[in-house]
PDB file of C-alpha atoms in Angstrom:
ATOM      1  CA  MET A   1     -12.117  28.195  -5.823  1.00 43.00           C
ATOM      2  CA  PHE A   2      -8.894  28.803  -3.904  1.00 44.00           C
ATOM      3  CA  GLN A   3      -9.521  32.546  -3.598  1.00 46.00           C
ATOM      4  CA  PHE A   4     -12.240  31.778  -1.018  1.00 60.00           C
ATOM      5  CA  LEU A   5      -9.752  30.035   1.274  1.00 65.00           C
ATOM      6  CA  THR A   6      -8.535  32.168   4.157  1.00 72.00           C
ATOM      7  CA  PRO A   7      -4.880  32.069   5.242  1.00 75.00           C
ATOM      8  CA  ALA A   8      -5.947  30.015   8.259  1.00 74.00           C
ATOM      9  CA  MET A   9      -7.643  27.487   5.987  1.00 75.00           C
ATOM     10  CA  LEU A  10      -4.582  27.313   3.763  1.00 78.00           C
ATOM     11  CA  ASP A  11      -2.440  26.597   6.814  1.00 83.00           C
ATOM     12  CA  LEU A  12      -4.822  23.809   7.803  1.00 82.00           C
ATOM     13  CA  LEU A  13      -4.695  22.446   4.263  1.00 84.00           C
ATOM     14  CA  TRP A  14      -0.885  22.302   4.259  1.00 88.00           C
ATOM     15  CA  ARG A  15      -0.800  20.724   7.730  1.00 88.00           C
ATOM     16  CA  SER A  16      -3.418  18.152   6.740  1.00 87.00           C
ATOM     17  CA  LEU A  17      -1.479  17.374   3.578  1.00 89.00           C
ATOM     18  CA  GLY A  18       1.620  16.722   5.682  1.00 90.00           C
ATOM     19  CA  GLU A  19      -0.342  14.403   7.979  1.00 89.00           C
ATOM     20  CA  THR A  20      -1.710  12.468   5.005  1.00 90.00           C
ATOM     21  CA  LEU A  21       1.771  12.089   3.535  1.00 92.00           C
ATOM     22  CA  ILE A  22       3.084  10.824   6.891  1.00 92.00           C
ATOM     23  CA  MET A  23       0.287   8.264   7.224  1.00 91.00           C
ATOM     24  CA  THR A  24       0.595   7.092   3.631  1.00 93.00           C
ATOM     25  CA  GLY A  25       4.384   7.155   3.517  1.00 94.00           C
ATOM     26  CA  PHE A  26       5.085   5.122   6.645  1.00 95.00           C
ATOM     27  CA  SER A  27       2.246   2.660   6.090  1.00 95.00           C
ATOM     28  CA  SER A  28       3.472   2.142   2.505  1.00 95.00           C
ATOM     29  CA  LEU A  29       6.972   1.463   3.800  1.00 96.00           C
ATOM     30  CA  PHE A  30       5.749  -1.124   6.306  1.00 96.00           C
ATOM     31  CA  THR A  31       3.508  -2.651   3.647  1.00 96.00           C
ATOM     32  CA  LEU A  32       6.508  -3.186   1.371  1.00 95.00           C
ATOM     33  CA  ILE A  33       8.721  -4.496   4.172  1.00 96.00           C
ATOM     34  CA  PHE A  34       6.195  -7.092   5.357  1.00 96.00           C
ATOM     35  CA  GLY A  35       3.906  -7.552   2.353  1.00 95.00           C
ATOM     36  CA  LEU A  36       6.539  -8.630  -0.169  1.00 94.00           C
ATOM     37  CA  PRO A  37       8.031 -11.376   2.084  1.00 94.00           C
ATOM     38  CA  LEU A  38       4.500 -12.540   2.834  1.00 95.00           C
ATOM     39  CA  GLY A  39       3.771 -12.781  -0.888  1.00 93.00           C
ATOM     40  CA  LEU A  40       7.016 -14.677  -1.370  1.00 94.00           C
ATOM     41  CA  LEU A  41       6.069 -17.067   1.431  1.00 94.00           C
ATOM     42  CA  LEU A  42       2.717 -17.745  -0.234  1.00 93.00           C
ATOM     43  CA  ILE A  43       4.306 -18.585  -3.576  1.00 93.00           C
ATOM     44  CA  LEU A  44       7.273 -20.528  -2.187  1.00 90.00           C
ATOM     45  CA  THR A  45       5.196 -22.779   0.064  1.00 92.00           C
ATOM     46  CA  ASP A  46       2.557 -23.465  -2.569  1.00 89.00           C
ATOM     47  CA  ARG A  47       2.375 -26.743  -4.489  1.00 86.00           C
ATOM     48  CA  ASN A  48       5.590 -27.277  -6.506  1.00 81.00           C
ATOM     49  CA  GLY A  49       7.123 -24.229  -4.831  1.00 80.00           C
ATOM     50  CA  LEU A  50      10.752 -23.997  -3.811  1.00 83.00           C
ATOM     51  CA  LEU A  51       9.755 -24.492  -0.165  1.00 84.00           C
ATOM     52  CA  GLN A  52       6.580 -26.516  -0.677  1.00 86.00           C
ATOM     53  CA  ASN A  53       4.642 -26.761   2.563  1.00 89.00           C
ATOM     54  CA  LEU A  54       0.919 -26.893   1.962  1.00 90.00           C
ATOM     55  CA  ALA A  55       0.028 -26.692   5.653  1.00 93.00           C
ATOM     56  CA  VAL A  56       1.921 -23.426   6.101  1.00 92.00           C
ATOM     57  CA  ASN A  57       0.557 -22.125   2.811  1.00 92.00           C
ATOM     58  CA  ARG A  58      -3.041 -22.764   3.808  1.00 94.00           C
ATOM     59  CA  VAL A  59      -2.646 -21.216   7.259  1.00 94.00           C
ATOM     60  CA  VAL A  60      -0.918 -18.095   5.911  1.00 93.00           C
ATOM     61  CA  GLY A  61      -3.418 -17.855   3.062  1.00 93.00           C
ATOM     62  CA  ALA A  62      -6.337 -18.102   5.485  1.00 94.00           C
ATOM     63  CA  VAL A  63      -4.917 -15.334   7.681  1.00 93.00           C
ATOM     64  CA  VAL A  64      -4.315 -13.100   4.652  1.00 93.00           C
ATOM     65  CA  ASN A  65      -7.842 -13.710   3.364  1.00 92.00           C
ATOM     66  CA  ALA A  66      -9.327 -13.032   6.792  1.00 91.00           C
ATOM     67  CA  PHE A  67      -7.737  -9.594   7.055  1.00 89.00           C
ATOM     68  CA  ARG A  68      -8.541  -8.759   3.436  1.00 89.00           C
ATOM     69  CA  SER A  69     -12.216  -9.605   3.929  1.00 88.00           C
ATOM     70  CA  VAL A  70     -12.738  -7.110   6.771  1.00 87.00           C
ATOM     71  CA  PRO A  71     -13.808  -3.616   5.634  1.00 87.00           C
ATOM     72  CA  PHE A  72     -11.207  -1.042   6.635  1.00 86.00           C
ATOM     73  CA  ILE A  73     -13.516   1.028   8.833  1.00 84.00           C
ATOM     74  CA  ILE A  74     -14.368  -2.105  10.889  1.00 88.00           C
ATOM     75  CA  LEU A  75     -10.715  -3.154  11.040  1.00 87.00           C
ATOM     76  CA  LEU A  76      -9.826   0.361  12.165  1.00 85.00           C
ATOM     77  CA  VAL A  77     -12.165   0.113  15.144  1.00 85.00           C
ATOM     78  CA  ALA A  78     -11.320  -3.520  15.947  1.00 88.00           C
ATOM     79  CA  LEU A  79      -7.603  -2.710  16.116  1.00 88.00           C
ATOM     80  CA  ILE A  80      -8.003   0.148  18.603  1.00 87.00           C
ATOM     81  CA  PRO A  81      -6.750  -1.944  21.594  1.00 89.00           C
ATOM     82  CA  PHE A  82      -3.778  -3.227  19.573  1.00 90.00           C
ATOM     83  CA  THR A  83      -3.001   0.260  18.262  1.00 88.00           C
ATOM     84  CA  ARG A  84      -3.129   1.662  21.793  1.00 89.00           C
ATOM     85  CA  LEU A  85      -0.795  -1.135  22.959  1.00 90.00           C
ATOM     86  CA  ILE A  86       1.742  -0.375  20.222  1.00 88.00           C
ATOM     87  CA  MET A  87       1.557   3.421  20.016  1.00 86.00           C
ATOM     88  CA  GLY A  88       0.221   4.344  23.464  1.00 83.00           C
ATOM     89  CA  THR A  89      -2.858   5.926  21.869  1.00 79.00           C
ATOM     90  CA  ALA A  90      -5.465   4.986  19.293  1.00 77.00           C
ATOM     91  CA  LEU A  91      -5.928   8.538  17.998  1.00 80.00           C
ATOM     92  CA  GLY A  92      -3.800  10.770  15.846  1.00 81.00           C
ATOM     93  CA  THR A  93      -1.724  10.604  12.702  1.00 83.00           C
ATOM     94  CA  TRP A  94       0.981   8.281  13.988  1.00 88.00           C
ATOM     95  CA  ALA A  95      -1.486   5.860  15.579  1.00 87.00           C
ATOM     96  CA  SER A  96      -3.342   5.471  12.274  1.00 88.00           C
ATOM     97  CA  ILE A  97      -0.221   3.987  10.681  1.00 91.00           C
ATOM     98  CA  VAL A  98      -0.841   0.717  12.561  1.00 91.00           C
ATOM     99  CA  PRO A  99      -4.295  -0.129  11.126  1.00 91.00           C
ATOM    100  CA  LEU A 100      -3.354   1.265   7.719  1.00 93.00           C
ATOM    101  CA  SER A 101      -0.322  -1.020   7.551  1.00 94.00           C
ATOM    102  CA  ILE A 102      -2.198  -4.078   8.823  1.00 94.00           C
ATOM    103  CA  ALA A 103      -4.926  -3.502   6.234  1.00 92.00           C
ATOM    104  CA  ALA A 104      -2.487  -2.982   3.350  1.00 94.00           C
ATOM    105  CA  ILE A 105       0.050  -5.752   4.068  1.00 95.00           C
ATOM    106  CA  PRO A 106      -2.234  -8.710   3.148  1.00 94.00           C
ATOM    107  CA  TYR A 107      -3.619  -6.728   0.209  1.00 94.00           C
ATOM    108  CA  TYR A 108      -0.167  -6.197  -1.262  1.00 95.00           C
ATOM    109  CA  ALA A 109       0.903  -9.736  -0.351  1.00 95.00           C
ATOM    110  CA  ARG A 110      -1.775 -11.125  -2.670  1.00 93.00           C
ATOM    111  CA  MET A 111      -0.818  -8.701  -5.435  1.00 94.00           C
ATOM    112  CA  ALA A 112       2.828  -9.674  -5.048  1.00 94.00           C
ATOM    113  CA  GLU A 113       1.860 -13.357  -5.128  1.00 93.00           C
ATOM    114  CA  VAL A 114       0.077 -12.870  -8.451  1.00 92.00           C
ATOM    115  CA  SER A 115       3.112 -11.104  -9.945  1.00 92.00           C
ATOM    116  CA  LEU A 116       5.524 -13.756  -8.664  1.00 91.00           C
ATOM    117  CA  ARG A 117       3.315 -16.545  -9.985  1.00 89.00           C
ATOM    118  CA  GLU A 118       3.567 -15.118 -13.503  1.00 88.00           C
ATOM    119  CA  VAL A 119       7.328 -15.748 -13.652  1.00 86.00           C
ATOM    120  CA  ASP A 120       8.115 -18.373 -16.296  1.00 84.00           C
ATOM    121  CA  HIS A 121       8.597 -21.669 -14.462  1.00 84.00           C
ATOM    122  CA  GLY A 122      11.148 -22.646 -17.086  1.00 84.00           C
ATOM    123  CA  LEU A 123      13.491 -19.924 -15.857  1.00 86.00           C
ATOM    124  CA  ILE A 124      13.282 -21.302 -12.335  1.00 85.00           C
ATOM    125  CA  GLU A 125      13.960 -24.853 -13.522  1.00 84.00           C
ATOM    126  CA  ALA A 126      16.894 -23.630 -15.614  1.00 88.00           C
ATOM    127  CA  ALA A 127      18.391 -21.909 -12.572  1.00 85.00           C
ATOM    128  CA  ARG A 128      17.912 -25.036 -10.448  1.00 84.00           C
ATOM    129  CA  SER A 129      19.538 -27.223 -13.098  1.00 85.00           C
ATOM    130  CA  MET A 130      22.597 -24.972 -12.968  1.00 86.00           C
ATOM    131  CA  GLY A 131      22.884 -25.527  -9.211  1.00 82.00           C
ATOM    132  CA  ALA A 132      21.464 -22.211  -8.047  1.00 81.00           C
ATOM    133  CA  SER A 133      20.382 -22.167  -4.412  1.00 84.00           C
ATOM    134  CA  ARG A 134      16.864 -21.276  -3.386  1.00 85.00           C
ATOM    135  CA  TRP A 135      17.962 -17.859  -2.155  1.00 88.00           C
ATOM    136  CA  THR A 136      19.776 -17.214  -5.446  1.00 89.00           C
ATOM    137  CA  ILE A 137      16.670 -18.147  -7.425  1.00 88.00           C
ATOM    138  CA  ILE A 138      14.568 -15.781  -5.319  1.00 89.00           C
ATOM    139  CA  LYS A 139      17.065 -12.945  -5.614  1.00 88.00           C
ATOM    140  CA  GLU A 140      18.155 -13.397  -9.219  1.00 88.00           C
ATOM    141  CA  VAL A 141      15.069 -14.854 -10.904  1.00 88.00           C
ATOM    142  CA  LEU A 142      11.793 -14.484  -9.027  1.00 90.00           C
ATOM    143  CA  ILE A 143      12.065 -10.879  -7.869  1.00 90.00           C
ATOM    144  CA  PRO A 144      13.784  -9.372 -10.966  1.00 90.00           C
ATOM    145  CA  GLU A 145      11.427 -11.112 -13.401  1.00 90.00           C
ATOM    146  CA  SER A 146       8.326 -10.043 -11.479  1.00 91.00           C
ATOM    147  CA  MET A 147       9.543  -6.502 -10.770  1.00 93.00           C
ATOM    148  CA  PRO A 148       7.155  -4.709 -13.194  1.00 92.00           C
ATOM    149  CA  GLY A 149       4.157  -6.390 -11.572  1.00 92.00           C
ATOM    150  CA  LEU A 150       5.498  -5.778  -8.072  1.00 94.00           C
ATOM    151  CA  ILE A 151       5.930  -2.071  -8.778  1.00 95.00           C
ATOM    152  CA  ALA A 152       2.516  -1.771 -10.435  1.00 94.00           C
ATOM    153  CA  GLY A 153       0.881  -3.549  -7.508  1.00 94.00           C
ATOM    154  CA  PHE A 154       2.692  -1.370  -4.988  1.00 96.00           C
ATOM    155  CA  THR A 155       1.552   1.739  -6.844  1.00 95.00           C
ATOM    156  CA  VAL A 156      -2.072   0.592  -6.622  1.00 95.00           C
ATOM    157  CA  THR A 157      -1.559  -0.177  -2.930  1.00 95.00           C
ATOM    158  CA  ILE A 158      -0.255   3.339  -2.229  1.00 95.00           C
ATOM    159  CA  VAL A 159      -3.258   4.865  -3.998  1.00 93.00           C
ATOM    160  CA  THR A 160      -5.548   2.635  -1.933  1.00 92.00           C
ATOM    161  CA  LEU A 161      -3.774   3.752   1.243  1.00 92.00           C
ATOM    162  CA  ILE A 162      -4.419   7.388   0.371  1.00 90.00           C
ATOM    163  CA  GLY A 163      -8.134   6.660   0.268  1.00 85.00           C
ATOM    164  CA  ALA A 164      -7.932   4.668   3.499  1.00 87.00           C
ATOM    165  CA  SER A 165      -6.025   7.494   5.206  1.00 85.00           C
ATOM    166  CA  ALA A 166      -8.883   9.851   4.355  1.00 80.00           C
ATOM    167  CA  MET A 167     -11.281   7.369   5.955  1.00 79.00           C
ATOM    168  CA  ALA A 168      -9.051   7.144   9.033  1.00 79.00           C
ATOM    169  CA  GLY A 169      -9.101  10.935   9.238  1.00 71.00           C
ATOM    170  CA  ALA A 170     -12.849  10.796   9.745  1.00 63.00           C
ATOM    171  CA  ILE A 171     -12.345   9.213  13.194  1.00 65.00           C
ATOM    172  CA  GLY A 172      -9.562  11.381  14.525  1.00 71.00           C
ATOM    173  CA  ALA A 173      -6.439  10.455  12.570  1.00 73.00           C
ATOM    174  CA  GLY A 174      -6.065  13.903  11.040  1.00 79.00           C
ATOM    175  CA  GLY A 175      -5.069  14.456   7.446  1.00 83.00           C
ATOM    176  CA  LEU A 176      -7.062  15.587   4.453  1.00 83.00           C
ATOM    177  CA  GLY A 177     -10.019  13.352   5.287  1.00 80.00           C
ATOM    178  CA  ASP A 178     -10.421  14.950   8.694  1.00 79.00           C
ATOM    179  CA  LEU A 179     -10.125  18.415   7.151  1.00 81.00           C
ATOM    180  CA  ALA A 180     -12.778  17.672   4.528  1.00 79.00           C
ATOM    181  CA  ILE A 181     -15.220  16.261   7.113  1.00 77.00           C
ATOM    182  CA  ARG A 182     -14.784  18.737   9.969  1.00 77.00           C
ATOM    183  CA  TYR A 183     -14.128  21.983   8.113  1.00 75.00           C
ATOM    184  CA  GLY A 184     -15.729  21.194   4.780  1.00 72.00           C
ATOM    185  CA  TYR A 185     -18.775  18.989   5.175  1.00 70.00           C
ATOM    186  CA  GLN A 186     -19.845  19.815   8.748  1.00 70.00           C
ATOM    187  CA  ARG A 187     -19.358  23.569   8.303  1.00 71.00           C
ATOM    188  CA  PHE A 188     -20.644  23.698   4.717  1.00 75.00           C
ATOM    189  CA  ASN A 189     -17.304  25.095   3.574  1.00 74.00           C
ATOM    190  CA  TYR A 190     -17.420  23.882  -0.013  1.00 77.00           C
ATOM    191  CA  PRO A 191     -14.207  25.631  -1.110  1.00 81.00           C
ATOM    192  CA  ILE A 192     -12.161  23.648   1.422  1.00 81.00           C
ATOM    193  CA  MET A 193     -13.833  20.422   0.293  1.00 83.00           C
ATOM    194  CA  ALA A 194     -13.049  21.266  -3.327  1.00 84.00           C
ATOM    195  CA  ALA A 195      -9.461  22.075  -2.380  1.00 85.00           C
ATOM    196  CA  VAL A 196      -9.050  18.731  -0.586  1.00 86.00           C
ATOM    197  CA  VAL A 197     -10.449  16.850  -3.582  1.00 86.00           C
ATOM    198  CA  ALA A 198      -8.111  18.738  -5.928  1.00 88.00           C
ATOM    199  CA  VAL A 199      -5.073  17.975  -3.763  1.00 90.00           C
ATOM    200  CA  LEU A 200      -5.978  14.290  -3.541  1.00 89.00           C
ATOM    201  CA  ILE A 201      -6.382  14.084  -7.322  1.00 91.00           C
ATOM    202  CA  VAL A 202      -2.963  15.657  -7.836  1.00 92.00           C
ATOM    203  CA  ILE A 203      -1.305  13.278  -5.340  1.00 92.00           C
ATOM    204  CA  VAL A 204      -2.899  10.177  -6.877  1.00 93.00           C
ATOM    205  CA  CYS A 205      -2.046  11.242 -10.439  1.00 94.00           C
ATOM    206  CA  LEU A 206       1.552  11.972  -9.436  1.00 95.00           C
ATOM    207  CA  ILE A 207       1.993   8.619  -7.682  1.00 95.00           C
ATOM    208  CA  GLN A 208       0.432   6.765 -10.600  1.00 95.00           C
ATOM    209  CA  TRP A 209       2.683   8.609 -13.069  1.00 95.00           C
ATOM    210  CA  ILE A 210       5.806   7.740 -11.066  1.00 95.00           C
ATOM    211  CA  GLY A 211       4.710   4.117 -10.779  1.00 94.00           C
ATOM    212  CA  ASP A 212       4.031   3.854 -14.519  1.00 93.00           C
ATOM    213  CA  ARG A 213       7.427   5.340 -15.361  1.00 93.00           C
ATOM    214  CA  LEU A 214       9.182   2.870 -13.051  1.00 93.00           C
ATOM    215  CA  VAL A 215       7.312  -0.051 -14.583  1.00 92.00           C
ATOM    216  CA  GLN A 216       8.327   1.050 -18.074  1.00 90.00           C
ATOM    217  CA  LYS A 217      11.925   1.368 -16.951  1.00 89.00           C
ATOM    218  CA  VAL A 218      12.226  -2.161 -15.534  1.00 86.00           C
ATOM    219  CA  ASP A 219       9.927  -4.019 -17.921  1.00 78.00           C
ATOM    220  CA  LYS A 220      12.129  -5.969 -20.330  1.00 71.00           C
ATOM    221  CA  ARG A 221       9.193  -6.484 -22.684  1.00 65.00           C
ATOM    222  CA  ILE A 222       9.029  -2.757 -23.488  1.00 59.00           C
ATOM    223  CA  VAL A 223      11.361  -1.706 -26.262  1.00 48.00           C
ATOM    224  CA  LYS A 224      13.433   1.251 -25.076  1.00 52.00           C
ATOM    225  CA  ARG A 225      13.758   4.085 -27.586  1.00 48.00           C
TER     226      ARG A 225
END
């Protein structure tokens, strides 16, 4: 199929790939920076948590659920004024990072909460009985013990962001989604559409493979050979 792509189309494909990687890369970074602490806050302030505060937990949980319940395409449009305030424009690759991050942060926060909740409570109690501080328990028990789940959840989040970035491309964010819509679908250029699909499959498979290898490396339950 690639022999039907002109040099100009190949240049557009490479440029669109770069735009998709920028959108996904930076939004993934912000998702990790803000999503993991948010997941920690949800688990720590829950009933019997290290920082039990049910009022804070319910408010934060409600906000997270509210953002998670809004379809991305609607959130993308609703955040246009906020995106323009932050980035100076609501269009383009860099501007799309704002709605992508805001959509992914609560999503990953819930996934992180699930992984953190699976940590054996006995380990936490043992650490507390030995006089460990709350910060020490978080750093030495909660996060290390839940690391396989955190990595697996982050891998799924990145894959989801790739799909969302393609959706953002349909309204002017650039990237592979924009290329597939404008040059593939609207101009009936099926080779470019097939090329975009092939590239996306390769990216997703590569990210999933890396994520699986990292999980296997840190998972203490897997016997290393």
